[in-house]
mmCIF file of C-alpha atoms in Angstrom:
data_model
loop_
_atom_site.group_PDB
_atom_site.id
_atom_site.type_symbol
_atom_site.label_atom_id
_atom_site.label_comp_id
_atom_site.label_asym_id
_atom_site.label_seq_id
_atom_site.Cartn_x
_atom_site.Cartn_y
_atom_site.Cartn_z
ATOM 1 C CA MET A 1 28.886 -28.258 143.909
ATOM 2 C CA GLU A 2 30.129 -27.041 140.537
ATOM 3 C CA ILE A 3 30.119 -23.384 139.476
ATOM 4 C CA TYR A 4 30.051 -22.447 135.786
ATOM 5 C CA THR A 5 30.562 -18.857 134.635
ATOM 6 C CA LEU A 6 28.866 -18.270 131.294
ATOM 7 C CA ASN A 7 29.438 -14.544 131.504
ATOM 8 C CA VAL A 8 31.491 -12.521 133.962
ATOM 9 C CA GLY A 9 32.431 -8.881 133.815
ATOM 10 C CA GLN A 10 30.268 -5.908 134.655
ATOM 11 C CA GLY A 11 27.416 -8.425 134.857
ATOM 12 C CA GLN A 12 27.163 -12.165 135.265
ATOM 13 C CA PHE A 13 25.411 -15.359 134.187
ATOM 14 C CA VAL A 14 26.326 -18.252 136.459
ATOM 15 C CA VAL A 15 25.106 -21.846 136.793
ATOM 16 C CA ILE A 16 25.535 -23.763 140.068
ATOM 17 C CA THR A 17 24.971 -27.525 140.012
ATOM 18 C CA GLY A 18 24.666 -30.104 142.760
ATOM 19 C CA GLU A 19 24.005 -33.834 142.778
ATOM 20 C CA THR A 20 20.655 -33.619 140.953
ATOM 21 C CA GLU A 21 19.671 -29.950 140.866
ATOM 22 C CA ALA A 22 20.895 -26.687 139.358
ATOM 23 C CA ILE A 23 20.434 -22.965 139.993
ATOM 24 C CA ILE A 24 21.089 -19.996 137.727
ATOM 25 C CA VAL A 25 22.367 -16.749 139.250
ATOM 26 C CA ASP A 26 21.597 -13.653 137.132
ATOM 27 C CA THR A 27 21.061 -13.628 133.367
ATOM 28 C CA PHE A 28 23.418 -11.085 131.815
ATOM 29 C CA ILE A 29 24.328 -11.527 128.145
ATOM 30 C CA ALA A 30 25.914 -8.847 125.954
ATOM 31 C CA LEU A 31 23.270 -7.272 123.735
ATOM 32 C CA ASN A 32 25.231 -6.938 120.489
ATOM 33 C CA PRO A 33 27.023 -10.085 119.212
ATOM 34 C CA THR A 34 25.132 -13.272 118.334
ATOM 35 C CA ASN A 35 27.877 -15.807 119.013
ATOM 36 C CA PRO A 36 27.781 -15.430 122.808
ATOM 37 C CA ILE A 37 24.045 -16.187 122.696
ATOM 38 C CA ILE A 38 24.704 -19.382 120.736
ATOM 39 C CA ASN A 39 27.484 -20.268 123.175
ATOM 40 C CA VAL A 40 25.227 -19.756 126.197
ATOM 41 C CA LYS A 41 22.495 -21.958 124.717
ATOM 42 C CA GLY A 42 25.000 -24.722 123.991
ATOM 43 C CA ALA A 43 26.697 -24.426 127.370
ATOM 44 C CA LEU A 44 23.363 -24.587 129.199
ATOM 45 C CA ALA A 45 22.432 -27.744 127.298
ATOM 46 C CA ASP A 46 25.732 -29.372 128.329
ATOM 47 C CA ILE A 47 25.761 -28.202 131.948
ATOM 48 C CA LEU A 48 22.099 -28.905 132.703
ATOM 49 C CA LYS A 49 22.031 -32.349 131.091
ATOM 50 C CA GLY A 50 20.604 -34.721 133.702
ATOM 51 C CA LYS A 51 19.990 -31.872 136.173
ATOM 52 C CA ASN A 52 16.724 -30.337 137.332
ATOM 53 C CA LEU A 53 16.900 -26.545 137.078
ATOM 54 C CA ILE A 54 14.963 -25.593 140.184
ATOM 55 C CA GLY A 55 15.568 -21.877 140.604
ATOM 56 C CA LEU A 56 16.738 -18.518 139.351
ATOM 57 C CA VAL A 57 18.461 -16.116 141.770
ATOM 58 C CA LEU A 58 18.471 -12.450 140.736
ATOM 59 C CA THR A 59 20.862 -10.338 142.773
ATOM 60 C CA GLY A 60 19.503 -6.998 141.522
ATOM 61 C CA PHE A 61 17.279 -5.316 138.943
ATOM 62 C CA ASP A 62 19.899 -3.540 136.803
ATOM 63 C CA ALA A 63 20.473 -4.769 133.235
ATOM 64 C CA ASP A 64 23.918 -6.219 134.017
ATOM 65 C CA HIS A 65 22.235 -8.786 136.288
ATOM 66 C CA PHE A 66 18.548 -8.881 135.313
ATOM 67 C CA ASN A 67 18.863 -9.150 131.532
ATOM 68 C CA GLU A 68 15.995 -9.734 129.119
ATOM 69 C CA ILE A 69 17.994 -11.713 126.539
ATOM 70 C CA GLY A 70 19.432 -14.148 129.076
ATOM 71 C CA LEU A 71 16.039 -14.404 130.751
ATOM 72 C CA LYS A 72 14.314 -15.319 127.481
ATOM 73 C CA ILE A 73 16.990 -17.883 126.590
ATOM 74 C CA MET A 74 16.513 -19.589 129.937
ATOM 75 C CA LEU A 75 12.714 -19.453 130.200
ATOM 76 C CA ASN A 76 12.103 -20.476 126.589
ATOM 77 C CA LYS A 77 13.660 -23.874 127.309
ATOM 78 C CA TYR A 78 13.856 -24.342 131.076
ATOM 79 C CA ARG A 79 11.205 -23.984 133.749
ATOM 80 C CA PRO A 80 12.585 -23.223 137.211
ATOM 81 C CA ASN A 81 10.244 -23.842 140.123
ATOM 82 C CA TRP A 82 10.987 -20.499 141.744
ATOM 83 C CA ILE A 83 12.555 -17.094 141.165
ATOM 84 C CA MET A 84 14.284 -15.340 144.073
ATOM 85 C CA TYR A 85 15.017 -11.609 144.089
ATOM 86 C CA PRO A 86 15.513 -8.761 146.585
ATOM 87 C CA LYS A 87 12.417 -7.040 147.951
ATOM 88 C CA TYR A 88 12.733 -3.412 146.996
ATOM 89 C CA PHE A 89 11.106 -1.155 144.437
ATOM 90 C CA LYS A 90 13.130 0.191 141.515
ATOM 91 C CA GLU A 91 10.963 1.446 138.674
ATOM 92 C CA THR A 92 13.162 1.244 135.598
ATOM 93 C CA THR A 93 12.511 0.290 131.991
ATOM 94 C CA ASN A 94 14.740 -2.767 132.397
ATOM 95 C CA ALA A 95 12.975 -4.043 135.519
ATOM 96 C CA LYS A 96 9.559 -3.498 133.919
ATOM 97 C CA THR A 97 10.625 -5.346 130.753
ATOM 98 C CA CYS A 98 12.123 -8.325 132.592
ATOM 99 C CA PHE A 99 9.230 -8.751 135.011
ATOM 100 C CA GLY A 100 6.949 -8.484 131.983
ATOM 101 C CA ILE A 101 8.762 -11.478 130.468
ATOM 102 C CA ILE A 102 8.257 -13.459 133.683
ATOM 103 C CA ASP A 103 4.567 -12.433 133.723
ATOM 104 C CA SER A 104 4.155 -13.601 130.114
ATOM 105 C CA PHE A 105 5.327 -17.093 131.047
ATOM 106 C CA ASP A 106 3.041 -17.066 134.098
ATOM 107 C CA ASN A 107 0.180 -16.363 131.692
ATOM 108 C CA GLN A 108 1.070 -19.522 129.739
ATOM 109 C CA ASN A 109 0.002 -21.683 132.688
ATOM 110 C CA ILE A 110 3.618 -21.882 133.840
ATOM 111 C CA LYS A 111 3.564 -20.584 137.390
ATOM 112 C CA PHE A 112 6.776 -19.657 139.165
ATOM 113 C CA THR A 113 6.929 -19.333 142.917
ATOM 114 C CA ARG A 114 8.215 -15.812 143.521
ATOM 115 C CA ILE A 115 10.478 -15.421 146.540
ATOM 116 C CA SER A 116 10.880 -11.738 147.355
ATOM 117 C CA VAL A 117 13.628 -11.475 149.956
ATOM 118 C CA LYS A 118 14.199 -8.954 152.733
ATOM 119 C CA ILE A 119 15.617 -9.750 156.168
ATOM 120 C CA THR A 120 13.020 -8.861 158.787
ATOM 121 C CA ASN A 121 13.975 -11.368 161.481
ATOM 122 C CA SER A 122 16.462 -14.185 162.044
ATOM 123 C CA THR A 123 14.214 -16.883 160.560
ATOM 124 C CA SER A 124 13.689 -14.941 157.316
ATOM 125 C CA ARG A 125 17.391 -15.427 156.540
ATOM 126 C CA PHE A 126 17.123 -19.158 155.862
ATOM 127 C CA TYR A 127 15.484 -21.119 153.028
ATOM 128 C CA SER A 128 15.721 -24.893 153.296
ATOM 129 C CA LYS A 129 12.517 -26.150 151.642
ATOM 130 C CA ILE A 130 13.049 -24.865 148.102
ATOM 131 C CA SER A 131 15.763 -27.383 147.165
ATOM 132 C CA LYS A 132 16.823 -30.949 147.895
ATOM 133 C CA ASP A 133 20.510 -30.277 147.173
ATOM 134 C CA PHE A 134 21.045 -26.809 148.625
ATOM 135 C CA ASP A 135 20.332 -24.596 151.621
ATOM 136 C CA PHE A 136 20.222 -20.811 151.291
ATOM 137 C CA GLU A 137 21.292 -18.224 153.861
ATOM 138 C CA ILE A 138 20.448 -14.571 153.136
ATOM 139 C CA PHE A 139 22.651 -11.660 154.250
ATOM 140 C CA SER A 140 21.088 -8.783 152.274
ATOM 141 C CA PRO A 141 18.924 -6.786 151.792
ATOM 142 C CA HIS A 142 18.362 -5.620 155.375
ATOM 143 C CA PRO A 143 15.931 -2.763 156.153
ATOM 144 C CA ASP A 144 18.585 -0.837 158.098
ATOM 145 C CA ASP A 145 20.881 -0.695 155.061
ATOM 146 C CA MET A 146 18.408 -0.053 152.241
ATOM 147 C CA ASP A 147 19.364 3.558 151.513
ATOM 148 C CA SER A 148 20.320 2.952 147.854
ATOM 149 C CA SER A 149 19.634 0.339 145.186
ATOM 150 C CA ASN A 150 23.161 -1.068 145.534
ATOM 151 C CA ASN A 151 22.541 -1.639 149.238
ATOM 152 C CA CYS A 152 19.279 -3.408 148.391
ATOM 153 C CA SER A 153 20.895 -6.163 146.339
ATOM 154 C CA LEU A 154 20.577 -9.823 147.228
ATOM 155 C CA VAL A 155 23.542 -11.494 148.936
ATOM 156 C CA CYS A 156 23.049 -15.205 149.477
ATOM 157 C CA LYS A 157 25.164 -18.084 150.747
ATOM 158 C CA ILE A 158 24.371 -21.313 148.897
ATOM 159 C CA ILE A 159 25.373 -24.473 150.768
ATOM 160 C CA GLU A 160 25.404 -27.981 149.338
ATOM 161 C CA ARG A 161 23.737 -30.330 151.817
ATOM 162 C CA ASP A 162 25.324 -33.632 150.886
ATOM 163 C CA ARG A 163 29.015 -33.071 151.577
ATOM 164 C CA ALA A 164 29.636 -36.802 151.074
ATOM 165 C CA ALA A 165 28.226 -36.554 147.539
ATOM 166 C CA ALA A 166 30.501 -33.604 146.881
ATOM 167 C CA LEU A 167 33.483 -35.639 148.040
ATOM 168 C CA ARG A 168 32.486 -38.553 145.798
ATOM 169 C CA ARG A 169 32.430 -36.208 142.808
ATOM 170 C CA VAL A 170 35.885 -34.918 143.692
ATOM 171 C CA VAL A 171 37.249 -38.474 143.712
ATOM 172 C CA ALA A 172 35.443 -39.381 140.475
ATOM 173 C CA ARG A 173 36.689 -36.299 138.663
ATOM 174 C CA SER A 174 40.210 -36.798 139.933
ATOM 175 C CA ALA A 175 40.185 -40.221 138.309
ATOM 176 C CA LEU A 176 38.656 -38.774 135.151
ATOM 177 C CA SER A 177 41.289 -36.057 134.958
ATOM 178 C CA LEU A 178 43.985 -38.729 134.732
ATOM 179 C CA GLN A 179 42.245 -40.125 131.660
ATOM 180 C CA ARG A 180 42.142 -36.653 130.100
ATOM 181 C CA SER A 181 45.754 -35.817 130.737
ATOM 182 C CA ALA A 182 46.265 -35.205 127.029
ATOM 183 C CA VAL A 183 43.776 -32.300 127.051
ATOM 184 C CA PRO A 184 45.640 -28.943 127.090
ATOM 185 C CA PRO A 185 45.395 -27.030 130.404
ATOM 186 C CA GLY A 186 42.547 -24.549 130.652
ATOM 187 C CA THR A 187 40.201 -26.304 128.210
ATOM 188 C CA TRP A 188 36.870 -27.872 129.008
ATOM 189 C CA ARG A 189 35.429 -30.456 126.648
ATOM 190 C CA GLY A 190 31.855 -29.429 127.280
ATOM 191 C CA GLY A 191 32.933 -25.891 126.670
ATOM 192 C CA ARG A 192 31.101 -23.656 124.081
ATOM 193 C CA GLY A 193 32.171 -20.527 125.923
ATOM 194 C CA ALA A 194 31.495 -21.583 129.512
ATOM 195 C CA ARG A 195 34.155 -21.761 132.155
ATOM 196 C CA ARG A 196 34.131 -23.968 135.220
ATOM 197 C CA LEU A 197 35.653 -22.328 138.256
ATOM 198 C CA PRO A 198 38.561 -24.229 139.798
ATOM 199 C CA GLY A 199 37.995 -26.197 142.985
ATOM 200 C CA ARG A 200 35.120 -28.231 144.346
ATOM 201 C CA ALA A 201 33.161 -25.943 146.618
ATOM 202 C CA ALA A 202 30.541 -27.206 149.041
ATOM 203 C CA GLU A 203 29.261 -23.687 149.609
ATOM 204 C CA VAL A 204 29.447 -20.343 147.830
ATOM 205 C CA LEU A 205 28.582 -16.779 148.767
ATOM 206 C CA TRP A 206 26.854 -14.903 145.954
ATOM 207 C CA GLY A 207 25.733 -11.330 145.536
ATOM 208 C CA GLU A 208 25.745 -8.340 143.256
ATOM 209 C CA LYS A 209 29.153 -6.767 142.663
#
């Protein structure tokens, strides 16, 4: 599992890749400058090369996570099979706009499976049929805690199934890093503004800040 942060701050735009598949978590992009948008497009092209983008995970409906610009950039080029988001109602201009964008692509004969998540029993916490590379374990939202929008956000543990494949990538990249020893520390050759988190995780816990 590799984790790429295209934007981190008050909001986030993260790409998680496995052996053959990829997932995007949230779609925040700053609304004013144009360069970050160009950087995100270029970074996505590099990161998703040879990967099947299967899903979009939205941790909440506020603009710093559910962002119309990032959503359009992704859906204009990539077609995830499913979109996962927390099951609660928050009528805001931002939520209406972003779901309108998703609806517009549905109307173009591009149907997304919508996975609206709320923990109602122990079995509703686990999703294992929506990906070949990953399993998903849900921790929030839970009906007993849904007294505010922040407590309704999606918290999800994403687990890479093939630990052996993850280990093979660690070994391969260790060998590759020796060949790139002349590259200054902290740079990434695919880079255009993206940053790969250090380490080689086999699982990651993700949720709204």
